CSV table of C-alpha atoms in Angstrom, one decimal:
chain,number,residue,atom,x,y,z
E,1403,UNK,CA,13.2,8.4,-9.9
E,1404,UNK,CA,12.6,8.4,-6.2
E,1405,UNK,CA,9.7,9.7,-4.3
E,1406,UNK,CA,8.5,10.0,-0.7
E,1407,UNK,CA,5.0,10.5,0.8
E,1408,UNK,CA,3.5,10.4,4.2
E,1409,UNK,CA,0.2,11.0,5.9
E,1410,UNK,CA,-2.2,10.0,8.6
E,1411,UNK,CA,-5.7,8.8,8.7
E,1412,UNK,CA,-8.1,8.5,11.7
E,1413,UNK,CA,-10.1,5.3,11.8
E,1414,UNK,CA,-13.1,4.6,14.0
E,1415,UNK,CA,-11.9,1.2,15.1
E,1416,UNK,CA,-9.7,-0.3,17.8
E,1417,UNK,CA,-5.9,-0.8,17.1
E,1418,UNK,CA,-6.5,-4.6,17.2
E,1419,UNK,CA,-9.2,-4.4,14.6
E,1420,UNK,CA,-7.1,-2.2,12.3
E,1421,UNK,CA,-4.1,-4.5,12.7
E,1422,UNK,CA,-6.2,-7.5,11.8
E,1423,UNK,CA,-7.5,-5.8,8.6
E,1424,UNK,CA,-4.0,-4.7,7.7
E,1425,UNK,CA,-2.9,-8.3,7.6
E,1426,UNK,CA,-6.0,-9.8,5.8
E,1427,UNK,CA,-5.3,-10.4,2.1
E,1428,UNK,CA,-9.0,-10.2,1.2
E,1429,UNK,CA,-9.4,-6.8,2.8
E,1430,UNK,CA,-6.1,-5.5,1.2
E,1431,UNK,CA,-7.1,-6.9,-2.2
E,1432,UNK,CA,-10.5,-5.1,-2.0
E,1433,UNK,CA,-8.8,-1.8,-0.9
E,1434,UNK,CA,-5.8,-1.6,-3.3
E,1435,UNK,CA,-6.9,0.3,-6.4
E,1436,UNK,CA,-6.5,-1.9,-9.5
E,1437,UNK,CA,-5.6,-5.0,-7.5
E,1438,UNK,CA,-6.6,-8.2,-9.4
E,1439,UNK,CA,-4.8,-10.8,-7.3
E,1440,UNK,CA,-3.3,-10.9,-3.8
E,1441,UNK,CA,-2.4,-14.1,-2.2
E,1442,UNK,CA,-0.4,-15.0,0.9
E,1443,UNK,CA,2.9,-16.8,0.2
E,1444,UNK,CA,4.6,-19.4,2.5
E,1445,UNK,CA,7.2,-16.9,3.6
E,1446,UNK,CA,4.6,-14.7,5.2
E,1447,UNK,CA,4.4,-12.2,2.3
E,1448,UNK,CA,2.1,-11.8,-0.6
E,1449,UNK,CA,2.1,-12.3,-4.4
E,1450,UNK,CA,0.2,-9.5,-6.2
E,1451,UNK,CA,-1.0,-8.4,-9.6
E,1452,UNK,CA,-2.4,-4.9,-10.1
E,1453,UNK,CA,-3.4,-2.9,-13.1
E,1454,UNK,CA,-2.4,0.7,-13.0
E,1455,UNK,CA,-2.8,3.7,-15.3
E,1456,UNK,CA,-0.6,6.7,-14.7
E,1457,UNK,CA,-1.2,9.5,-17.3
E,1458,UNK,CA,-0.9,7.8,-20.8
E,1459,UNK,CA,0.9,4.7,-19.4
E,1460,UNK,CA,-1.1,1.7,-18.5
E,1461,UNK,CA,0.4,-1.5,-17.1
E,1462,UNK,CA,-0.2,-4.7,-15.2
E,1463,UNK,CA,2.3,-5.0,-12.4
E,1464,UNK,CA,3.2,-8.4,-11.0
E,1465,UNK,CA,5.2,-8.5,-7.9
E,1466,UNK,CA,5.8,-9.5,-4.3
E,1467,UNK,CA,5.2,-7.9,-1.0
E,1468,UNK,CA,6.9,-8.6,2.3
E,1469,UNK,CA,6.0,-7.7,5.8
E,1470,UNK,CA,8.8,-7.1,8.4
E,1471,UNK,CA,9.5,-5.4,11.7
E,1472,UNK,CA,6.1,-6.8,12.8
E,1473,UNK,CA,5.0,-5.2,16.1
E,1474,UNK,CA,1.3,-6.2,16.7
E,1475,UNK,CA,-0.8,-4.1,17.1
E,1476,UNK,CA,1.5,-1.1,16.7
E,1477,UNK,CA,2.7,-1.4,13.1
E,1478,UNK,CA,5.0,-3.0,10.6
E,1479,UNK,CA,7.2,-2.3,7.6
E,1480,UNK,CA,5.8,-3.3,4.2
E,1481,UNK,CA,8.1,-3.5,1.2
E,1482,UNK,CA,7.6,-4.7,-2.3
E,1483,UNK,CA,8.6,-4.7,-5.9
E,1484,UNK,CA,6.7,-5.0,-9.1
E,1485,UNK,CA,7.5,-5.5,-12.8
E,1486,UNK,CA,5.3,-3.8,-15.4
E,1487,UNK,CA,7.0,-4.9,-18.6
E,1488,UNK,CA,7.7,-2.0,-20.9
E,1489,UNK,CA,6.0,0.4,-18.5
E,1490,UNK,CA,8.9,-0.1,-16.1
E,1491,UNK,CA,9.2,-1.2,-12.5
E,1492,UNK,CA,8.3,0.0,-9.1
E,1493,UNK,CA,9.8,-0.9,-5.7
E,1494,UNK,CA,9.6,0.6,-2.3
E,1495,UNK,CA,8.4,0.3,1.2
E,1496,UNK,CA,6.2,1.9,3.8
E,1497,UNK,CA,6.4,2.1,7.6
E,1498,UNK,CA,2.9,1.9,9.1
E,1499,UNK,CA,2.3,2.9,12.7
E,1500,UNK,CA,-0.9,2.6,14.7
E,1501,UNK,CA,-1.7,4.6,17.8
E,1502,UNK,CA,-4.9,4.9,19.9
E,1503,UNK,CA,-6.4,8.3,19.5
E,1504,UNK,CA,-9.8,9.9,20.1
E,1505,UNK,CA,-11.5,6.6,20.8
E,1506,UNK,CA,-10.2,5.1,17.6
E,1507,UNK,CA,-6.9,4.5,15.8
E,1508,UNK,CA,-4.6,6.9,14.1
E,1509,UNK,CA,-2.7,5.2,11.2
E,1510,UNK,CA,0.4,7.0,10.1
E,1511,UNK,CA,2.5,6.0,7.1
E,1512,UNK,CA,5.8,6.9,5.5
E,1513,UNK,CA,6.4,5.7,2.0
E,1514,UNK,CA,9.6,5.6,0.0
E,1515,UNK,CA,9.6,4.3,-3.6
E,1516,UNK,CA,11.7,4.2,-6.7
E,1517,UNK,CA,10.3,3.8,-10.2
E,1518,UNK,CA,12.0,3.3,-13.6
E,1519,UNK,CA,11.2,2.7,-17.2
E,1520,UNK,CA,8.5,4.6,-19.2
E,1521,UNK,CA,6.8,5.5,-15.9
E,1522,UNK,CA,9.8,7.5,-14.8
E,1523,UNK,CA,9.8,9.5,-18.0
E,1524,UNK,CA,6.3,10.9,-17.2
E,1525,UNK,CA,7.8,13.4,-14.7
E,1526,UNK,CA,7.8,13.9,-11.0
E,1527,UNK,CA,4.6,16.0,-10.7
E,1528,UNK,CA,2.4,13.5,-12.6
E,1529,UNK,CA,3.9,10.5,-10.7
E,1530,UNK,CA,3.5,12.2,-7.3
E,1531,UNK,CA,-0.1,13.2,-8.2
E,1532,UNK,CA,-0.9,9.7,-9.2
E,1533,UNK,CA,0.7,8.2,-6.1
E,1534,UNK,CA,-1.2,10.5,-3.8
E,1535,UNK,CA,-4.5,9.7,-5.6
E,1536,UNK,CA,-3.8,5.9,-5.2
E,1537,UNK,CA,-2.9,6.4,-1.5
E,1538,UNK,CA,-6.0,8.5,-0.9
E,1539,UNK,CA,-8.2,5.9,-2.7
E,1540,UNK,CA,-6.6,3.0,-0.7
E,1541,UNK,CA,-7.1,4.7,2.7
E,1542,UNK,CA,-10.7,5.7,1.8
E,1543,UNK,CA,-11.5,2.1,0.9
E,1544,UNK,CA,-9.6,0.8,4.0
E,1545,UNK,CA,-11.5,3.2,6.3
E,1546,UNK,CA,-14.8,1.8,4.9
E,1547,UNK,CA,-13.6,-1.8,5.4
E,1548,UNK,CA,-12.4,-1.2,8.9
E,1549,UNK,CA,-15.6,0.6,10.0
E,1550,UNK,CA,-17.8,-2.2,8.4
């Protein structure tokens, strides 16, 4: 099952400060809902473990995340894949763009993802709702982290 999502969030910080936080594993770990482990790998990516619950399905995903098309402090592409055992798998990517706006930074994102396994059987509406909730939670946490 494929899904797409996009949005924007206004942050009260400079582009440089937002860029720095977007590349800090400690900040990302604290902001990603359910994230238990996030560490940098030698190839410039991250290894991650996150516990997620979507409807009746609960799973611990282990996976890797790569950053590409790095354009400091304007944005990057982040892509990853995770394996959740019997719950299934998730893989996808997001393009993140930063622009100066209203004395702060506008962060815009475009996400494309595919999921399979038990998760995919839950249905598009439940998955989309859960994905939007996770994204909203991440950006609320990230906004707090960026603004101190």
